[in-house]
Amino acid sequence: MLAKDTLRQSDVLSGVLIAMLGVFIVSQAMGMPMKDSWGGVQNVWYVSPALFPLFVGTMLLLLGLALTAIGLRHLGRGGIRLALAGSGGRVTTLLTAAPTIRFYAVVATLLSFVFILVPRVDFFAAAPLYLLMLFALFYYGDETTLFRTFMASLAGAALFLVVLCSGLRDSLADLIAHPGDWLALLLTAFLAVSGLFSTRHQSERRQRLVIGLIVTTIAPLTIGIIFKYLLLVPMPHEGLVVQILDAVRYAGR
Amino acid sequence: MMLIERLTTFFQIIGSMLVDPTSLAVLFGSVLLGILFGATPGLTSTLGVALLTALTYSMDTNLAMICLLAIYVGGTYGGSYASILINIPGTAASAATALDGYPLACKGEAGRAIGLTTTSSAIGTVISMLFLVSISPIISSFALQFTSFEFFLLAFFGILISGTLTAPDLVIKGWIAGFLGLFLACIGRDLLQFYPRFTFGIPELDSGIEVVPVLIGAFGIPQIIELLRQQTRIANIKKIQRIVPEFSTVVRNLPTTVRSSLIGVGIGAVPGIGEDIAGWVSYGTAKNTSKHPETFGKGEYQGVLASETANNACVGGAMIPLLNLGIPGSPPAAMLLGALMLHGVNPGPMIGFEHPNFILEVSAILLLASLAMWVTGMTLAKQVVKVLRIPTALFMPIIGLLCIIGSYSLGLNIFNLYLMLPVGIICYFLNKMGFPIAPLVIGVILGPMADENLRRALMVSQGSFMPIFERPVSLLLFLTILWTVCSQFPWYKRGLAKLQNSLRRRLDR
């Protein structure tokens, strides 16, 4: 949690946003059928689908305004002036601080994995890439490599976006089956090799990289196999690796 | 005589299960599976019971019941592991446990916390079993007094109390979080008229927002982001000296355990509510009745105990309306209803005639399952606590993977993932600004119940709110809500302090 003064400043902002959300909910609810007929049935206010959203929206508006008032009362006029005056410098410092870069790095990796990779790439190929990227950022990587690795992860996400979400994927699919899966596996291998190269003179980091590579191999396989073959949960996207695993599974039958 | 006969039959059933190695193996195996399900974010005891229903179809009815009840008991308890160790509740029922369980783990007392919750969960299940076997018809008839107004007020009270208790900064932020959860619950087609609300033309939102992705997103994603961002340890680990709690500790906490069990049984007996709210109500009661309420939320054993005992006692409580009325008391009990019908057992008022000893058999299984849970939990505790030794940067990405596949596995809907992540990021910022997240999740869970019952109640009363004041349970709930809100205002606290002082002066005279 933030420090108290910063908290009250954020309360003013969050109170306004919540009050605005309340206004939005009420305005949307006013457009819902209240007394007119809907689906051939004559409505009354207490049966209307607008009743509960109106209640929730009104409460959010009132509570948001109350929170704003509490924040303003705590800060006073002097506090508000100071907050507005110092905000520019604070924002710049915040954006370049290491914890902030780490925040962006985690969020960017999670967003890329969920929105780009999971729906389009075999889970068993995407998960190792996701894990190794996070290990490169936070486990065997350090402060000196953080920004570089973060930029590399953004570049990788952009590459996947171009390949998988444009017509390029279909063109590549004519040449090779499961192009997204191959790309993920290649990038994972590239990350592993570049990690081994960059840690060749640092034994502790090298040791962490090796542990990371072992976990990257075992964890997705274990989790994926339990979900797919024991709990019978099909993977979000099944491609190259699932075909190989299915072939292995049914080979004995 | 009848009581002696029932007791004799009860102990005979227990004896026959204890001497059968297959029953014992199924019992312990199912409890272990249940604990793993409960501890894994995204896998719930409901899912476990659902999966085992299919697997146990060909089994003998008795063995199938052992399997299903054991995974239910284990799954409800297993949620406490993730709550205590990594502050990510494995199930919604364990969300209250995280409030004090995780601070205890941060102090290096995770092992002791797990030992105490295991023991109190077992006691809670046993007490609920006693209620099931002795006075289930009476509790069922009381539970049937709950109509729509009571359900609405109970849901609203659950959201309000969780907001009041969990707010680390201002109480108003807890209430805002609860109402944000209620807003999320409004998304989708409404239950009575099927009118699309806040769907913006997105077909995936028509069925509303699933609870589990919101739960995982709200608790899991902020924790993953924060631990990786700050590069802090998950929690501290001291040398584990003793997991099994001392007898004196158990006896000292017995009043809390018994009270929490009664709350769990009572709430479990009301159809449709479930373990989630039982934990919160019990936690709130423990905090309000404590001599040192300021210690709650900072690593107070009574908080962990109250939450876990109640949600486990809910298991037996949920069996009461299930077996006597054929109405499930919780979502896993609803799955059990399906399983029972598959095996030719029709729960309801006639069960005493069609299957005279069935309630005794279920009670015996619950007793043995709670003992198996205690043994398995104590054995696992020392090993599970070692998870805290794994470096955060190695462990949290794997938790992220589990959260993602766990969110997807429910409903096999990729949209759940698209929902989970933005909810998680928003909750991260809310957390930073001092908004508690638990009331938001409670709002999503109880929102549909509150919405539907409010409108049903008003339909019956033709738009009048007077039944709230005419029905005793409704009036009690309304006054409790009023007190919960008013007690946060300074004028109320000043007035109460003045009253207490004047009473004290009069007594001193």
mmCIF file with all atom_site columns, N, CA and C in Angstrom, chain B residues 308-345:
data_model
loop_
_atom_site.group_PDB
_atom_site.id
_atom_site.type_symbol
_atom_site.label_atom_id
_atom_site.label_alt_id
_atom_site.label_comp_id
_atom_site.label_asym_id
_atom_site.label_entity_id
_atom_site.label_seq_id
_atom_site.pdbx_PDB_ins_code
_atom_site.Cartn_x
_atom_site.Cartn_y
_atom_site.Cartn_z
_atom_site.occupancy
_atom_site.B_iso_or_equiv
_atom_site.pdbx_formal_charge
_atom_site.auth_seq_id
_atom_site.auth_comp_id
_atom_site.auth_asym_id
_atom_site.auth_atom_id
_atom_site.pdbx_PDB_model_num
ATOM 1   N N  . GLU B 1 308 ? -11.572 -21.317 8.714   1.00 0.00 ? 308 GLU B N  1
ATOM 2   C CA . GLU B 1 308 ? -11.437 -22.699 8.231   1.00 0.00 ? 308 GLU B CA 1
ATOM 3   C C  . GLU B 1 308 ? -12.408 -23.649 8.911   1.00 0.00 ? 308 GLU B C  1
ATOM 4   N N  . THR B 1 309 ? -12.661 -23.433 10.202  1.00 0.00 ? 309 THR B N  1
ATOM 5   C CA . THR B 1 309 ? -13.613 -24.317 10.898  1.00 0.00 ? 309 THR B CA 1
ATOM 6   C C  . THR B 1 309 ? -14.995 -24.160 10.291  1.00 0.00 ? 309 THR B C  1
ATOM 7   N N  . ALA B 1 310 ? -15.384 -22.910 10.045  1.00 0.00 ? 310 ALA B N  1
ATOM 8   C CA . ALA B 1 310 ? -16.731 -22.674 9.514   1.00 0.00 ? 310 ALA B CA 1
ATOM 9   C C  . ALA B 1 310 ? -16.896 -23.268 8.128   1.00 0.00 ? 310 ALA B C  1
ATOM 10  N N  . ASN B 1 311 ? -15.883 -23.083 7.262   1.00 0.00 ? 311 ASN B N  1
ATOM 11  C CA . ASN B 1 311 ? -16.109 -23.575 5.900   1.00 0.00 ? 311 ASN B CA 1
ATOM 12  C C  . ASN B 1 311 ? -16.082 -25.096 5.836   1.00 0.00 ? 311 ASN B C  1
ATOM 13  N N  . ASN B 1 312 ? -15.380 -25.723 6.791   1.00 0.00 ? 312 ASN B N  1
ATOM 14  C CA . ASN B 1 312 ? -15.441 -27.190 6.829   1.00 0.00 ? 312 ASN B CA 1
ATOM 15  C C  . ASN B 1 312 ? -16.720 -27.701 7.490   1.00 0.00 ? 312 ASN B C  1
ATOM 16  N N  . ALA B 1 313 ? -17.195 -26.943 8.490   1.00 0.00 ? 313 ALA B N  1
ATOM 17  C CA . ALA B 1 313 ? -18.457 -27.345 9.131   1.00 0.00 ? 313 ALA B CA 1
ATOM 18  C C  . ALA B 1 313 ? -19.612 -27.213 8.149   1.00 0.00 ? 313 ALA B C  1
ATOM 19  N N  . CYS B 1 314 ? -19.423 -26.358 7.165   1.00 0.00 ? 314 CYS B N  1
ATOM 20  C CA . CYS B 1 314 ? -20.445 -26.162 6.141   1.00 0.00 ? 314 CYS B CA 1
ATOM 21  C C  . CYS B 1 314 ? -20.696 -27.443 5.345   1.00 0.00 ? 314 CYS B C  1
ATOM 22  N N  . VAL B 1 315 ? -19.688 -28.305 5.287   1.00 0.00 ? 315 VAL B N  1
ATOM 23  C CA . VAL B 1 315 ? -19.818 -29.554 4.524   1.00 0.00 ? 315 VAL B CA 1
ATOM 24  C C  . VAL B 1 315 ? -20.958 -30.391 5.099   1.00 0.00 ? 315 VAL B C  1
ATOM 25  N N  . GLY B 1 316 ? -20.916 -30.609 6.410   1.00 0.00 ? 316 GLY B N  1
ATOM 26  C CA . GLY B 1 316 ? -21.987 -31.369 7.057   1.00 0.00 ? 316 GLY B CA 1
ATOM 27  C C  . GLY B 1 316 ? -23.303 -30.620 7.004   1.00 0.00 ? 316 GLY B C  1
ATOM 28  N N  . GLY B 1 317 ? -23.211 -29.277 7.184   1.00 0.00 ? 317 GLY B N  1
ATOM 29  C CA . GLY B 1 317 ? -24.429 -28.471 7.124   1.00 0.00 ? 317 GLY B CA 1
ATOM 30  C C  . GLY B 1 317 ? -25.110 -28.575 5.770   1.00 0.00 ? 317 GLY B C  1
ATOM 31  N N  . ALA B 1 318 ? -24.303 -28.592 4.698   1.00 0.00 ? 318 ALA B N  1
ATOM 32  C CA . ALA B 1 318 ? -24.866 -28.667 3.343   1.00 0.00 ? 318 ALA B CA 1
ATOM 33  C C  . ALA B 1 318 ? -25.544 -30.007 3.090   1.00 0.00 ? 318 ALA B C  1
ATOM 34  N N  . MET B 1 319 ? -25.126 -31.026 3.840   1.00 0.00 ? 319 MET B N  1
ATOM 35  C CA . MET B 1 319 ? -25.748 -32.351 3.688   1.00 0.00 ? 319 MET B CA 1
ATOM 36  C C  . MET B 1 319 ? -27.171 -32.369 4.257   1.00 0.00 ? 319 MET B C  1
ATOM 37  N N  . ILE B 1 320 ? -27.439 -31.461 5.202   1.00 0.00 ? 320 ILE B N  1
ATOM 38  C CA . ILE B 1 320 ? -28.749 -31.507 5.884   1.00 0.00 ? 320 ILE B CA 1
ATOM 39  C C  . ILE B 1 320 ? -29.895 -31.242 4.907   1.00 0.00 ? 320 ILE B C  1
ATOM 40  N N  . PRO B 1 321 ? -29.899 -30.090 4.187   1.00 0.00 ? 321 PRO B N  1
ATOM 41  C CA . PRO B 1 321 ? -31.012 -29.909 3.234   1.00 0.00 ? 321 PRO B CA 1
ATOM 42  C C  . PRO B 1 321 ? -30.909 -30.868 2.055   1.00 0.00 ? 321 PRO B C  1
ATOM 43  N N  . LEU B 1 322 ? -29.668 -31.289 1.711   1.00 0.00 ? 322 LEU B N  1
ATOM 44  C CA . LEU B 1 322 ? -29.497 -32.204 0.570   1.00 0.00 ? 322 LEU B CA 1
ATOM 45  C C  . LEU B 1 322 ? -30.197 -33.519 0.841   1.00 0.00 ? 322 LEU B C  1
ATOM 46  N N  . LEU B 1 323 ? -29.948 -34.097 2.005   1.00 0.00 ? 323 LEU B N  1
ATOM 47  C CA . LEU B 1 323 ? -30.478 -35.434 2.285   1.00 0.00 ? 323 LEU B CA 1
ATOM 48  C C  . LEU B 1 323 ? -31.944 -35.385 2.719   1.00 0.00 ? 323 LEU B C  1
ATOM 49  N N  . ASN B 1 324 ? -32.312 -34.345 3.493   1.00 0.00 ? 324 ASN B N  1
ATOM 50  C CA . ASN B 1 324 ? -33.673 -34.308 4.036   1.00 0.00 ? 324 ASN B CA 1
ATOM 51  C C  . ASN B 1 324 ? -34.701 -33.695 3.089   1.00 0.00 ? 324 ASN B C  1
ATOM 52  N N  . LEU B 1 325 ? -34.233 -32.772 2.232   1.00 0.00 ? 325 LEU B N  1
ATOM 53  C CA . LEU B 1 325 ? -35.173 -32.079 1.359   1.00 0.00 ? 325 LEU B CA 1
ATOM 54  C C  . LEU B 1 325 ? -34.872 -32.286 -0.123  1.00 0.00 ? 325 LEU B C  1
ATOM 55  N N  . GLY B 1 326 ? -33.694 -32.831 -0.406  1.00 0.00 ? 326 GLY B N  1
ATOM 56  C CA . GLY B 1 326 ? -33.307 -32.957 -1.811  1.00 0.00 ? 326 GLY B CA 1
ATOM 57  C C  . GLY B 1 326 ? -32.872 -31.635 -2.406  1.00 0.00 ? 326 GLY B C  1
ATOM 58  N N  . ILE B 1 327 ? -32.521 -30.663 -1.540  1.00 0.00 ? 327 ILE B N  1
ATOM 59  C CA . ILE B 1 327 ? -32.084 -29.344 -2.011  1.00 0.00 ? 327 ILE B CA 1
ATOM 60  C C  . ILE B 1 327 ? -30.628 -29.171 -1.592  1.00 0.00 ? 327 ILE B C  1
ATOM 61  N N  . PRO B 1 328 ? -29.705 -29.012 -2.544  1.00 0.00 ? 328 PRO B N  1
ATOM 62  C CA . PRO B 1 328 ? -28.295 -28.920 -2.152  1.00 0.00 ? 328 PRO B CA 1
ATOM 63  C C  . PRO B 1 328 ? -27.994 -27.634 -1.399  1.00 0.00 ? 328 PRO B C  1
ATOM 64  N N  . GLY B 1 329 ? -27.121 -27.737 -0.393  1.00 0.00 ? 329 GLY B N  1
ATOM 65  C CA . GLY B 1 329 ? -26.787 -26.569 0.426   1.00 0.00 ? 329 GLY B CA 1
ATOM 66  C C  . GLY B 1 329 ? -25.590 -25.796 -0.113  1.00 0.00 ? 329 GLY B C  1
ATOM 67  N N  . SER B 1 330 ? -24.912 -26.353 -1.131  1.00 0.00 ? 330 SER B N  1
ATOM 68  C CA . SER B 1 330 ? -23.722 -25.686 -1.669  1.00 0.00 ? 330 SER B CA 1
ATOM 69  C C  . SER B 1 330 ? -23.469 -26.252 -3.071  1.00 0.00 ? 330 SER B C  1
ATOM 70  N N  . PRO B 1 331 ? -22.607 -25.602 -3.871  1.00 0.00 ? 331 PRO B N  1
ATOM 71  C CA . PRO B 1 331 ? -22.332 -26.122 -5.221  1.00 0.00 ? 331 PRO B CA 1
ATOM 72  C C  . PRO B 1 331 ? -21.786 -27.550 -5.236  1.00 0.00 ? 331 PRO B C  1
ATOM 73  N N  . PRO B 1 332 ? -20.812 -27.911 -4.381  1.00 0.00 ? 332 PRO B N  1
ATOM 74  C CA . PRO B 1 332 ? -20.392 -29.321 -4.389  1.00 0.00 ? 332 PRO B CA 1
ATOM 75  C C  . PRO B 1 332 ? -21.526 -30.259 -3.986  1.00 0.00 ? 332 PRO B C  1
ATOM 76  N N  . ALA B 1 333 ? -22.397 -29.807 -3.092  1.00 0.00 ? 333 ALA B N  1
ATOM 77  C CA . ALA B 1 333 ? -23.549 -30.634 -2.693  1.00 0.00 ? 333 ALA B CA 1
ATOM 78  C C  . ALA B 1 333 ? -24.492 -30.831 -3.882  1.00 0.00 ? 333 ALA B C  1
ATOM 79  N N  . ALA B 1 334 ? -24.560 -29.829 -4.750  1.00 0.00 ? 334 ALA B N  1
ATOM 80  C CA . ALA B 1 334 ? -25.384 -29.971 -5.965  1.00 0.00 ? 334 ALA B CA 1
ATOM 81  C C  . ALA B 1 334 ? -24.823 -31.075 -6.853  1.00 0.00 ? 334 ALA B C  1
ATOM 82  N N  . MET B 1 335 ? -23.481 -31.143 -6.962  1.00 0.00 ? 335 MET B N  1
ATOM 83  C CA . MET B 1 335 ? -22.872 -32.223 -7.739  1.00 0.00 ? 335 MET B CA 1
ATOM 84  C C  . MET B 1 335 ? -23.145 -33.565 -7.071  1.00 0.00 ? 335 MET B C  1
ATOM 85  N N  . LEU B 1 336 ? -23.112 -33.579 -5.740  1.00 0.00 ? 336 LEU B N  1
ATOM 86  C CA . LEU B 1 336 ? -23.384 -34.824 -4.999  1.00 0.00 ? 336 LEU B CA 1
ATOM 87  C C  . LEU B 1 336 ? -24.806 -35.300 -5.246  1.00 0.00 ? 336 LEU B C  1
ATOM 88  N N  . LEU B 1 337 ? -25.724 -34.346 -5.369  1.00 0.00 ? 337 LEU B N  1
ATOM 89  C CA . LEU B 1 337 ? -27.124 -34.705 -5.631  1.00 0.00 ? 337 LEU B CA 1
ATOM 90  C C  . LEU B 1 337 ? -27.213 -35.495 -6.932  1.00 0.00 ? 337 LEU B C  1
ATOM 91  N N  . GLY B 1 338 ? -26.517 -34.975 -7.955  1.00 0.00 ? 338 GLY B N  1
ATOM 92  C CA . GLY B 1 338 ? -26.497 -35.685 -9.234  1.00 0.00 ? 338 GLY B CA 1
ATOM 93  C C  . GLY B 1 338 ? -25.904 -37.071 -9.094  1.00 0.00 ? 338 GLY B C  1
ATOM 94  N N  . ALA B 1 339 ? -24.816 -37.166 -8.339  1.00 0.00 ? 339 ALA B N  1
ATOM 95  C CA . ALA B 1 339 ? -24.154 -38.460 -8.152  1.00 0.00 ? 339 ALA B CA 1
ATOM 96  C C  . ALA B 1 339 ? -25.057 -39.443 -7.421  1.00 0.00 ? 339 ALA B C  1
ATOM 97  N N  . LEU B 1 340 ? -25.759 -38.954 -6.408  1.00 0.00 ? 340 LEU B N  1
ATOM 98  C CA . LEU B 1 340 ? -26.663 -39.830 -5.645  1.00 0.00 ? 340 LEU B CA 1
ATOM 99  C C  . LEU B 1 340 ? -27.769 -40.371 -6.532  1.00 0.00 ? 340 LEU B C  1
ATOM 100 N N  . MET B 1 341 ? -28.312 -39.502 -7.368  1.00 0.00 ? 341 MET B N  1
ATOM 101 C CA . MET B 1 341 ? -29.411 -39.943 -8.235  1.00 0.00 ? 341 MET B CA 1
ATOM 102 C C  . MET B 1 341 ? -28.917 -40.964 -9.253  1.00 0.00 ? 341 MET B C  1
ATOM 103 N N  . LEU B 1 342 ? -27.658 -40.792 -9.703  1.00 0.00 ? 342 LEU B N  1
ATOM 104 C CA . LEU B 1 342 ? -27.083 -41.783 -10.625 1.00 0.00 ? 342 LEU B CA 1
ATOM 105 C C  . LEU B 1 342 ? -27.008 -43.156 -9.968  1.00 0.00 ? 342 LEU B C  1
ATOM 106 N N  . HIS B 1 343 ? -26.819 -43.171 -8.662  1.00 0.00 ? 343 HIS B N  1
ATOM 107 C CA . HIS B 1 343 ? -26.699 -44.434 -7.938  1.00 0.00 ? 343 HIS B CA 1
ATOM 108 C C  . HIS B 1 343 ? -28.038 -44.913 -7.381  1.00 0.00 ? 343 HIS B C  1
ATOM 109 N N  . GLY B 1 344 ? -29.118 -44.282 -7.807  1.00 0.00 ? 344 GLY B N  1
ATOM 110 C CA . GLY B 1 344 ? -30.440 -44.755 -7.405  1.00 0.00 ? 344 GLY B CA 1
ATOM 111 C C  . GLY B 1 344 ? -30.874 -44.309 -6.024  1.00 0.00 ? 344 GLY B C  1
ATOM 112 N N  . VAL B 1 345 ? -30.182 -43.329 -5.452  1.00 0.00 ? 345 VAL B N  1
ATOM 113 C CA . VAL B 1 345 ? -30.594 -42.802 -4.139  1.00 0.00 ? 345 VAL B CA 1
ATOM 114 C C  . VAL B 1 345 ? -31.255 -41.453 -4.383  1.00 0.00 ? 345 VAL B C  1
#
